[in-house]
mmCIF file of C-alpha atoms in Angstrom:
data_model
loop_
_atom_site.group_PDB
_atom_site.id
_atom_site.type_symbol
_atom_site.label_atom_id
_atom_site.label_comp_id
_atom_site.label_asym_id
_atom_site.label_seq_id
_atom_site.Cartn_x
_atom_site.Cartn_y
_atom_site.Cartn_z
ATOM 1 C CA MET W 553 -6.417 -1.644 -14.740
ATOM 2 C CA ARG W 554 -6.521 -5.144 -15.820
ATOM 3 C CA SER W 555 -5.014 -8.219 -15.212
ATOM 4 C CA THR W 556 -2.150 -9.620 -17.351
ATOM 5 C CA ARG W 557 -2.774 -12.458 -19.704
ATOM 6 C CA ARG W 558 -0.372 -14.595 -17.699
ATOM 7 C CA LEU W 559 -1.860 -14.177 -14.578
ATOM 8 C CA MET W 560 -5.271 -15.460 -15.908
ATOM 9 C CA LEU W 561 -3.566 -18.417 -17.690
ATOM 10 C CA ALA W 562 -2.023 -18.951 -13.991
ATOM 11 C CA ALA W 563 -5.539 -18.636 -12.174
ATOM 12 C CA THR W 564 -6.732 -21.042 -14.728
ATOM 13 C CA ALA W 565 -4.036 -23.661 -14.583
ATOM 14 C CA MET W 566 -4.164 -23.685 -10.908
ATOM 15 C CA LEU W 567 -8.044 -23.849 -10.519
ATOM 16 C CA ALA W 568 -8.166 -26.940 -12.776
ATOM 17 C CA MET W 569 -6.155 -28.782 -10.292
ATOM 18 C CA SER W 570 -8.588 -27.839 -7.945
ATOM 19 C CA ALA W 571 -13.001 -27.809 -7.663
ATOM 20 C CA THR W 572 -14.700 -26.132 -10.237
ATOM 21 C CA PHE W 573 -14.508 -22.191 -9.235
ATOM 22 C CA THR W 574 -17.600 -19.834 -9.942
ATOM 23 C CA ALA W 575 -16.979 -16.290 -8.778
ATOM 24 C CA THR W 576 -19.656 -15.637 -6.206
ATOM 25 C CA SER W 577 -18.378 -12.488 -4.296
ATOM 26 C CA HIS W 578 -20.552 -9.569 -4.537
ATOM 27 C CA ALA W 579 -20.278 -5.678 -4.056
ATOM 28 C CA ALA W 580 -20.800 -4.811 -0.319
ATOM 29 C CA GLY W 581 -19.302 -1.231 0.168
ATOM 30 C CA PRO W 582 -17.371 1.431 -1.780
ATOM 31 C CA GLY W 583 -13.926 -0.357 -2.722
ATOM 32 C CA TYR W 584 -14.660 -3.788 -1.561
ATOM 33 C CA THR W 585 -16.701 -7.147 -2.034
ATOM 34 C CA THR W 586 -17.533 -9.711 0.168
ATOM 35 C CA LEU W 587 -16.849 -13.813 -0.294
ATOM 36 C CA SER W 588 -20.423 -15.377 -0.514
ATOM 37 C CA THR W 589 -18.813 -18.393 1.502
ATOM 38 C CA PRO W 590 -16.121 -16.598 4.328
ATOM 39 C CA VAL W 591 -12.859 -18.689 4.674
ATOM 40 C CA PRO W 592 -11.812 -19.674 8.344
ATOM 41 C CA VAL W 593 -9.054 -17.448 9.647
ATOM 42 C CA ALA W 594 -6.028 -18.446 11.172
ATOM 43 C CA ALA W 595 -5.294 -15.114 13.169
ATOM 44 C CA GLN W 596 -5.609 -15.637 16.898
ATOM 45 C CA GLY W 597 -7.073 -13.163 19.715
ATOM 46 C CA LYS W 598 -7.905 -9.524 18.199
ATOM 47 C CA LYS W 599 -5.604 -9.816 15.652
ATOM 48 C CA VAL W 600 -7.283 -9.351 12.176
ATOM 49 C CA GLU W 601 -5.992 -11.578 9.461
ATOM 50 C CA VAL W 602 -5.011 -10.132 5.735
ATOM 51 C CA ILE W 603 -3.765 -12.218 2.969
ATOM 52 C CA GLU W 604 -2.440 -10.827 -0.122
ATOM 53 C CA PHE W 605 -2.498 -13.081 -3.543
ATOM 54 C CA PHE W 606 0.404 -11.902 -5.803
ATOM 55 C CA MET W 607 2.566 -12.804 -8.417
ATOM 56 C CA TYR W 608 6.200 -11.634 -8.978
ATOM 57 C CA THR W 609 5.753 -10.929 -12.277
ATOM 58 C CA CYS W 610 2.980 -8.804 -11.506
ATOM 59 C CA PRO W 611 3.668 -5.438 -12.648
ATOM 60 C CA HIS W 612 0.469 -4.032 -10.494
ATOM 61 C CA CYS W 613 1.817 -6.256 -7.652
ATOM 62 C CA TYR W 614 5.017 -4.241 -7.947
ATOM 63 C CA ALA W 615 3.508 -0.831 -7.924
ATOM 64 C CA LEU W 616 1.196 -1.756 -4.712
ATOM 65 C CA ASP W 617 4.339 -3.286 -2.858
ATOM 66 C CA PRO W 618 5.946 -0.204 -1.374
ATOM 67 C CA LEU W 619 2.622 1.017 -0.025
ATOM 68 C CA LEU W 620 1.613 -2.313 1.225
ATOM 69 C CA GLU W 621 4.739 -2.812 2.847
ATOM 70 C CA GLU W 622 4.504 0.460 4.631
ATOM 71 C CA TRP W 623 0.611 -0.289 5.515
ATOM 72 C CA VAL W 624 1.662 -3.324 7.472
ATOM 73 C CA LYS W 625 4.198 -1.899 9.388
ATOM 74 C CA LYS W 626 2.182 0.817 10.379
ATOM 75 C CA GLN W 627 -0.647 -2.250 11.574
ATOM 76 C CA GLY W 628 2.072 -3.877 13.666
ATOM 77 C CA ASP W 629 0.605 -6.115 16.081
ATOM 78 C CA LYS W 630 -3.099 -5.601 15.043
ATOM 79 C CA ILE W 631 -2.990 -7.513 12.040
ATOM 80 C CA SER W 632 -1.957 -10.961 10.909
ATOM 81 C CA PHE W 633 -0.532 -10.788 7.236
ATOM 82 C CA ARG W 634 0.782 -13.338 4.683
ATOM 83 C CA ARG W 635 1.319 -13.414 1.186
ATOM 84 C CA LEU W 636 -0.425 -16.486 -1.380
ATOM 85 C CA HIS W 637 1.832 -16.642 -4.564
ATOM 86 C CA PHE W 638 -0.372 -17.438 -7.753
ATOM 87 C CA ALA W 639 1.102 -20.318 -9.687
ATOM 88 C CA GLN W 640 1.350 -20.526 -13.502
ATOM 89 C CA SER W 641 1.488 -24.070 -13.096
ATOM 90 C CA PRO W 642 1.860 -27.062 -10.590
ATOM 91 C CA THR W 643 6.010 -26.743 -11.063
ATOM 92 C CA ASP W 644 6.167 -22.639 -11.154
ATOM 93 C CA PRO W 645 9.557 -21.601 -10.150
ATOM 94 C CA LEU W 646 8.612 -18.487 -8.759
ATOM 95 C CA ALA W 647 5.962 -19.928 -6.577
ATOM 96 C CA HIS W 648 7.833 -23.022 -5.732
ATOM 97 C CA ALA W 649 10.465 -20.662 -4.344
ATOM 98 C CA TYR W 650 8.157 -18.713 -2.302
ATOM 99 C CA VAL W 651 6.714 -21.640 -0.713
ATOM 100 C CA THR W 652 10.281 -22.621 0.278
ATOM 101 C CA LEU W 653 11.189 -19.358 1.524
ATOM 102 C CA GLU W 654 8.248 -19.298 3.754
ATOM 103 C CA ALA W 655 9.234 -22.684 5.220
ATOM 104 C CA MET W 656 12.428 -21.216 5.673
ATOM 105 C CA GLY W 657 11.153 -17.884 7.640
ATOM 106 C CA GLN W 658 13.128 -16.035 5.050
ATOM 107 C CA THR W 659 10.429 -14.471 2.519
ATOM 108 C CA GLU W 660 10.848 -10.729 4.049
ATOM 109 C CA ALA W 661 14.514 -11.194 3.323
ATOM 110 C CA VAL W 662 14.430 -11.227 -0.160
ATOM 111 C CA HIS W 663 10.749 -10.309 -1.325
ATOM 112 C CA GLY W 664 11.351 -6.617 -2.315
ATOM 113 C CA LYS W 665 15.041 -7.755 -4.074
ATOM 114 C CA ILE W 666 13.018 -10.206 -6.219
ATOM 115 C CA LEU W 667 10.454 -7.736 -7.216
ATOM 116 C CA ARG W 668 12.914 -4.926 -8.159
ATOM 117 C CA ALA W 669 15.162 -7.853 -10.082
ATOM 118 C CA ILE W 670 11.978 -8.575 -12.219
ATOM 119 C CA HIS W 671 10.566 -5.047 -12.712
ATOM 120 C CA GLY W 672 13.407 -2.472 -11.885
ATOM 121 C CA GLU W 673 16.435 -4.310 -13.369
ATOM 122 C CA ARG W 674 14.398 -6.600 -15.714
ATOM 123 C CA GLN W 675 16.316 -9.905 -14.885
ATOM 124 C CA ARG W 676 14.821 -12.909 -16.197
ATOM 125 C CA ILE W 677 14.940 -14.979 -13.217
ATOM 126 C CA TYR W 678 11.701 -16.852 -13.269
ATOM 127 C CA ARG W 679 12.406 -19.326 -16.033
ATOM 128 C CA SER W 680 13.885 -22.415 -14.110
ATOM 129 C CA ASP W 681 14.224 -23.304 -10.695
ATOM 130 C CA ASP W 682 17.849 -23.199 -10.945
ATOM 131 C CA GLU W 683 17.870 -19.520 -11.958
ATOM 132 C CA VAL W 684 15.633 -18.633 -9.134
ATOM 133 C CA LYS W 685 17.722 -20.468 -6.770
ATOM 134 C CA GLN W 686 21.070 -18.776 -7.862
ATOM 135 C CA PHE W 687 19.376 -15.609 -7.335
ATOM 136 C CA LEU W 688 18.514 -16.439 -4.021
ATOM 137 C CA LEU W 689 21.862 -17.813 -2.955
ATOM 138 C CA LYS W 690 23.383 -14.552 -4.316
ATOM 139 C CA ASN W 691 21.353 -12.819 -1.954
ATOM 140 C CA GLY W 692 21.962 -14.307 1.253
ATOM 141 C CA ILE W 693 19.699 -17.558 1.377
ATOM 142 C CA ASP W 694 21.467 -20.764 2.783
ATOM 143 C CA LYS W 695 22.127 -23.519 -0.335
ATOM 144 C CA ALA W 696 21.684 -26.290 1.926
ATOM 145 C CA ARG W 697 18.655 -25.474 3.773
ATOM 146 C CA TYR W 698 16.920 -24.196 0.565
ATOM 147 C CA GLU W 699 17.591 -27.268 -1.187
ATOM 148 C CA GLN W 700 16.751 -29.300 1.862
ATOM 149 C CA LEU W 701 12.978 -27.882 2.032
ATOM 150 C CA PHE W 702 12.720 -27.192 -1.595
ATOM 151 C CA ASN W 703 11.818 -31.009 -2.078
ATOM 152 C CA SER W 704 10.288 -31.663 1.478
ATOM 153 C CA PHE W 705 7.047 -32.931 1.854
ATOM 154 C CA SER W 706 5.788 -30.025 3.446
ATOM 155 C CA VAL W 707 6.577 -27.732 0.811
ATOM 156 C CA GLN W 708 5.442 -30.040 -1.956
ATOM 157 C CA THR W 709 2.211 -30.336 -0.057
ATOM 158 C CA LYS W 710 1.669 -26.639 0.057
ATOM 159 C CA MET W 711 2.272 -26.306 -3.608
ATOM 160 C CA LYS W 712 -0.558 -28.746 -4.468
ATOM 161 C CA GLN W 713 -2.719 -26.643 -2.157
ATOM 162 C CA LEU W 714 -2.473 -23.247 -3.882
ATOM 163 C CA GLY W 715 -5.547 -24.099 -6.476
ATOM 164 C CA THR W 716 -7.760 -25.215 -3.888
ATOM 165 C CA LEU W 717 -7.031 -22.161 -1.658
ATOM 166 C CA ILE W 718 -7.306 -20.067 -4.427
ATOM 167 C CA SER W 719 -10.981 -21.299 -5.424
ATOM 168 C CA LYS W 720 -11.588 -21.068 -1.627
ATOM 169 C CA TYR W 721 -10.854 -17.434 -1.783
ATOM 170 C CA GLN W 722 -12.542 -16.970 -5.043
ATOM 171 C CA VAL W 723 -9.710 -14.768 -6.196
ATOM 172 C CA SER W 724 -8.836 -14.521 -9.714
ATOM 173 C CA SER W 725 -6.619 -11.741 -10.036
ATOM 174 C CA ALA W 726 -3.377 -10.298 -8.596
ATOM 175 C CA PRO W 727 -2.964 -8.382 -6.701
ATOM 176 C CA THR W 728 -6.045 -9.059 -4.327
ATOM 177 C CA LEU W 729 -6.200 -8.797 -0.653
ATOM 178 C CA VAL W 730 -8.497 -10.667 1.586
ATOM 179 C CA VAL W 731 -9.377 -9.114 5.227
ATOM 180 C CA ASP W 732 -10.780 -11.533 7.699
ATOM 181 C CA GLY W 733 -11.653 -14.245 5.096
ATOM 182 C CA ARG W 734 -14.887 -12.493 4.022
ATOM 183 C CA TYR W 735 -13.655 -9.065 2.471
ATOM 184 C CA MET W 736 -11.945 -8.623 -0.559
ATOM 185 C CA THR W 737 -10.248 -5.828 -2.133
ATOM 186 C CA SER W 738 -8.173 -4.456 -4.927
ATOM 187 C CA PRO W 739 -6.641 -1.558 -6.717
ATOM 188 C CA THR W 740 -8.985 -2.857 -9.588
ATOM 189 C CA ILE W 741 -11.779 -2.736 -7.086
ATOM 190 C CA ALA W 742 -10.825 0.049 -4.967
ATOM 191 C CA GLY W 743 -9.534 2.544 -7.493
ATOM 192 C CA GLY W 744 -12.288 2.004 -9.833
ATOM 193 C CA ALA W 745 -12.144 2.996 -13.980
ATOM 194 C CA GLY W 746 -9.956 5.560 -14.679
ATOM 195 C CA ALA W 747 -7.650 5.731 -11.553
ATOM 196 C CA SER W 748 -3.804 5.861 -12.258
ATOM 197 C CA GLU W 749 -1.736 3.035 -10.676
ATOM 198 C CA VAL W 750 -0.584 5.430 -7.934
ATOM 199 C CA GLN W 751 -4.213 6.302 -7.081
ATOM 200 C CA ALA W 752 -5.547 2.805 -6.996
ATOM 201 C CA GLY W 753 -2.943 1.971 -4.777
ATOM 202 C CA ARG W 754 -3.542 4.666 -2.187
ATOM 203 C CA GLN W 755 -7.368 4.093 -2.526
ATOM 204 C CA THR W 756 -6.561 0.129 -1.629
ATOM 205 C CA ILE W 757 -4.807 1.141 1.253
ATOM 206 C CA ALA W 758 -7.557 3.544 2.116
ATOM 207 C CA VAL W 759 -10.072 0.753 2.051
ATOM 208 C CA LEU W 760 -7.818 -1.821 3.630
ATOM 209 C CA ASP W 761 -7.904 0.741 6.880
ATOM 210 C CA GLN W 762 -11.397 0.702 6.778
ATOM 211 C CA LEU W 763 -11.607 -3.151 6.603
ATOM 212 C CA VAL W 764 -9.388 -3.891 9.404
ATOM 213 C CA ALA W 765 -11.279 -1.403 11.908
ATOM 214 C CA LYS W 766 -14.540 -2.802 10.781
ATOM 215 C CA VAL W 767 -13.432 -6.457 11.936
ATOM 216 C CA ALA W 768 -11.104 -4.993 14.751
ATOM 217 C CA GLU W 769 -14.485 -3.373 16.200
ATOM 218 C CA LYS W 770 -16.245 -6.543 16.356
ATOM 219 C CA LYS W 771 -13.816 -8.791 18.001
#
């Protein structure tokens, strides 16, 4: 399984906005690597932080999403889960929309719908901010609140910080998951060469189980 050319362009564009990035994670166990420089976590108490780096236009993210959604529900209060959307440019429509939805607390309301529209229904809703917005409005997102937050200082700041975050987490492809700011896995890493999309997804979930248990044991 290989990252799409579009994804690599996205990573390149965002990394150009931040400090120079050198991939320095290294193999640490079956199906995962460790970050040479751990990133501080925001999760409180005994919760284990899990971050998914994804893109709405990434077919591998679409394939993994149902398994990941089910896994997150099963984990319940044991984890603190969030997503970060790769951006293809500083004004990427889908990344900007996701950050805005996050500020509204509405990501889960439309996350699956966006993926299905792009990959299942082949809707090209990602070419402009207005196309994404019209799709979101048709799916229940409040227009006034969305437009208010879209150009807000907080959302603009988060958009500018995406490149720096990608650099910190040493992530160069999607989907990639980082556990506790230290451990990294993905369908490519967990599945290995020759694994089907389904096999790689299931192996990724199995590795996530192991990593969450590993971190929780030390909390």
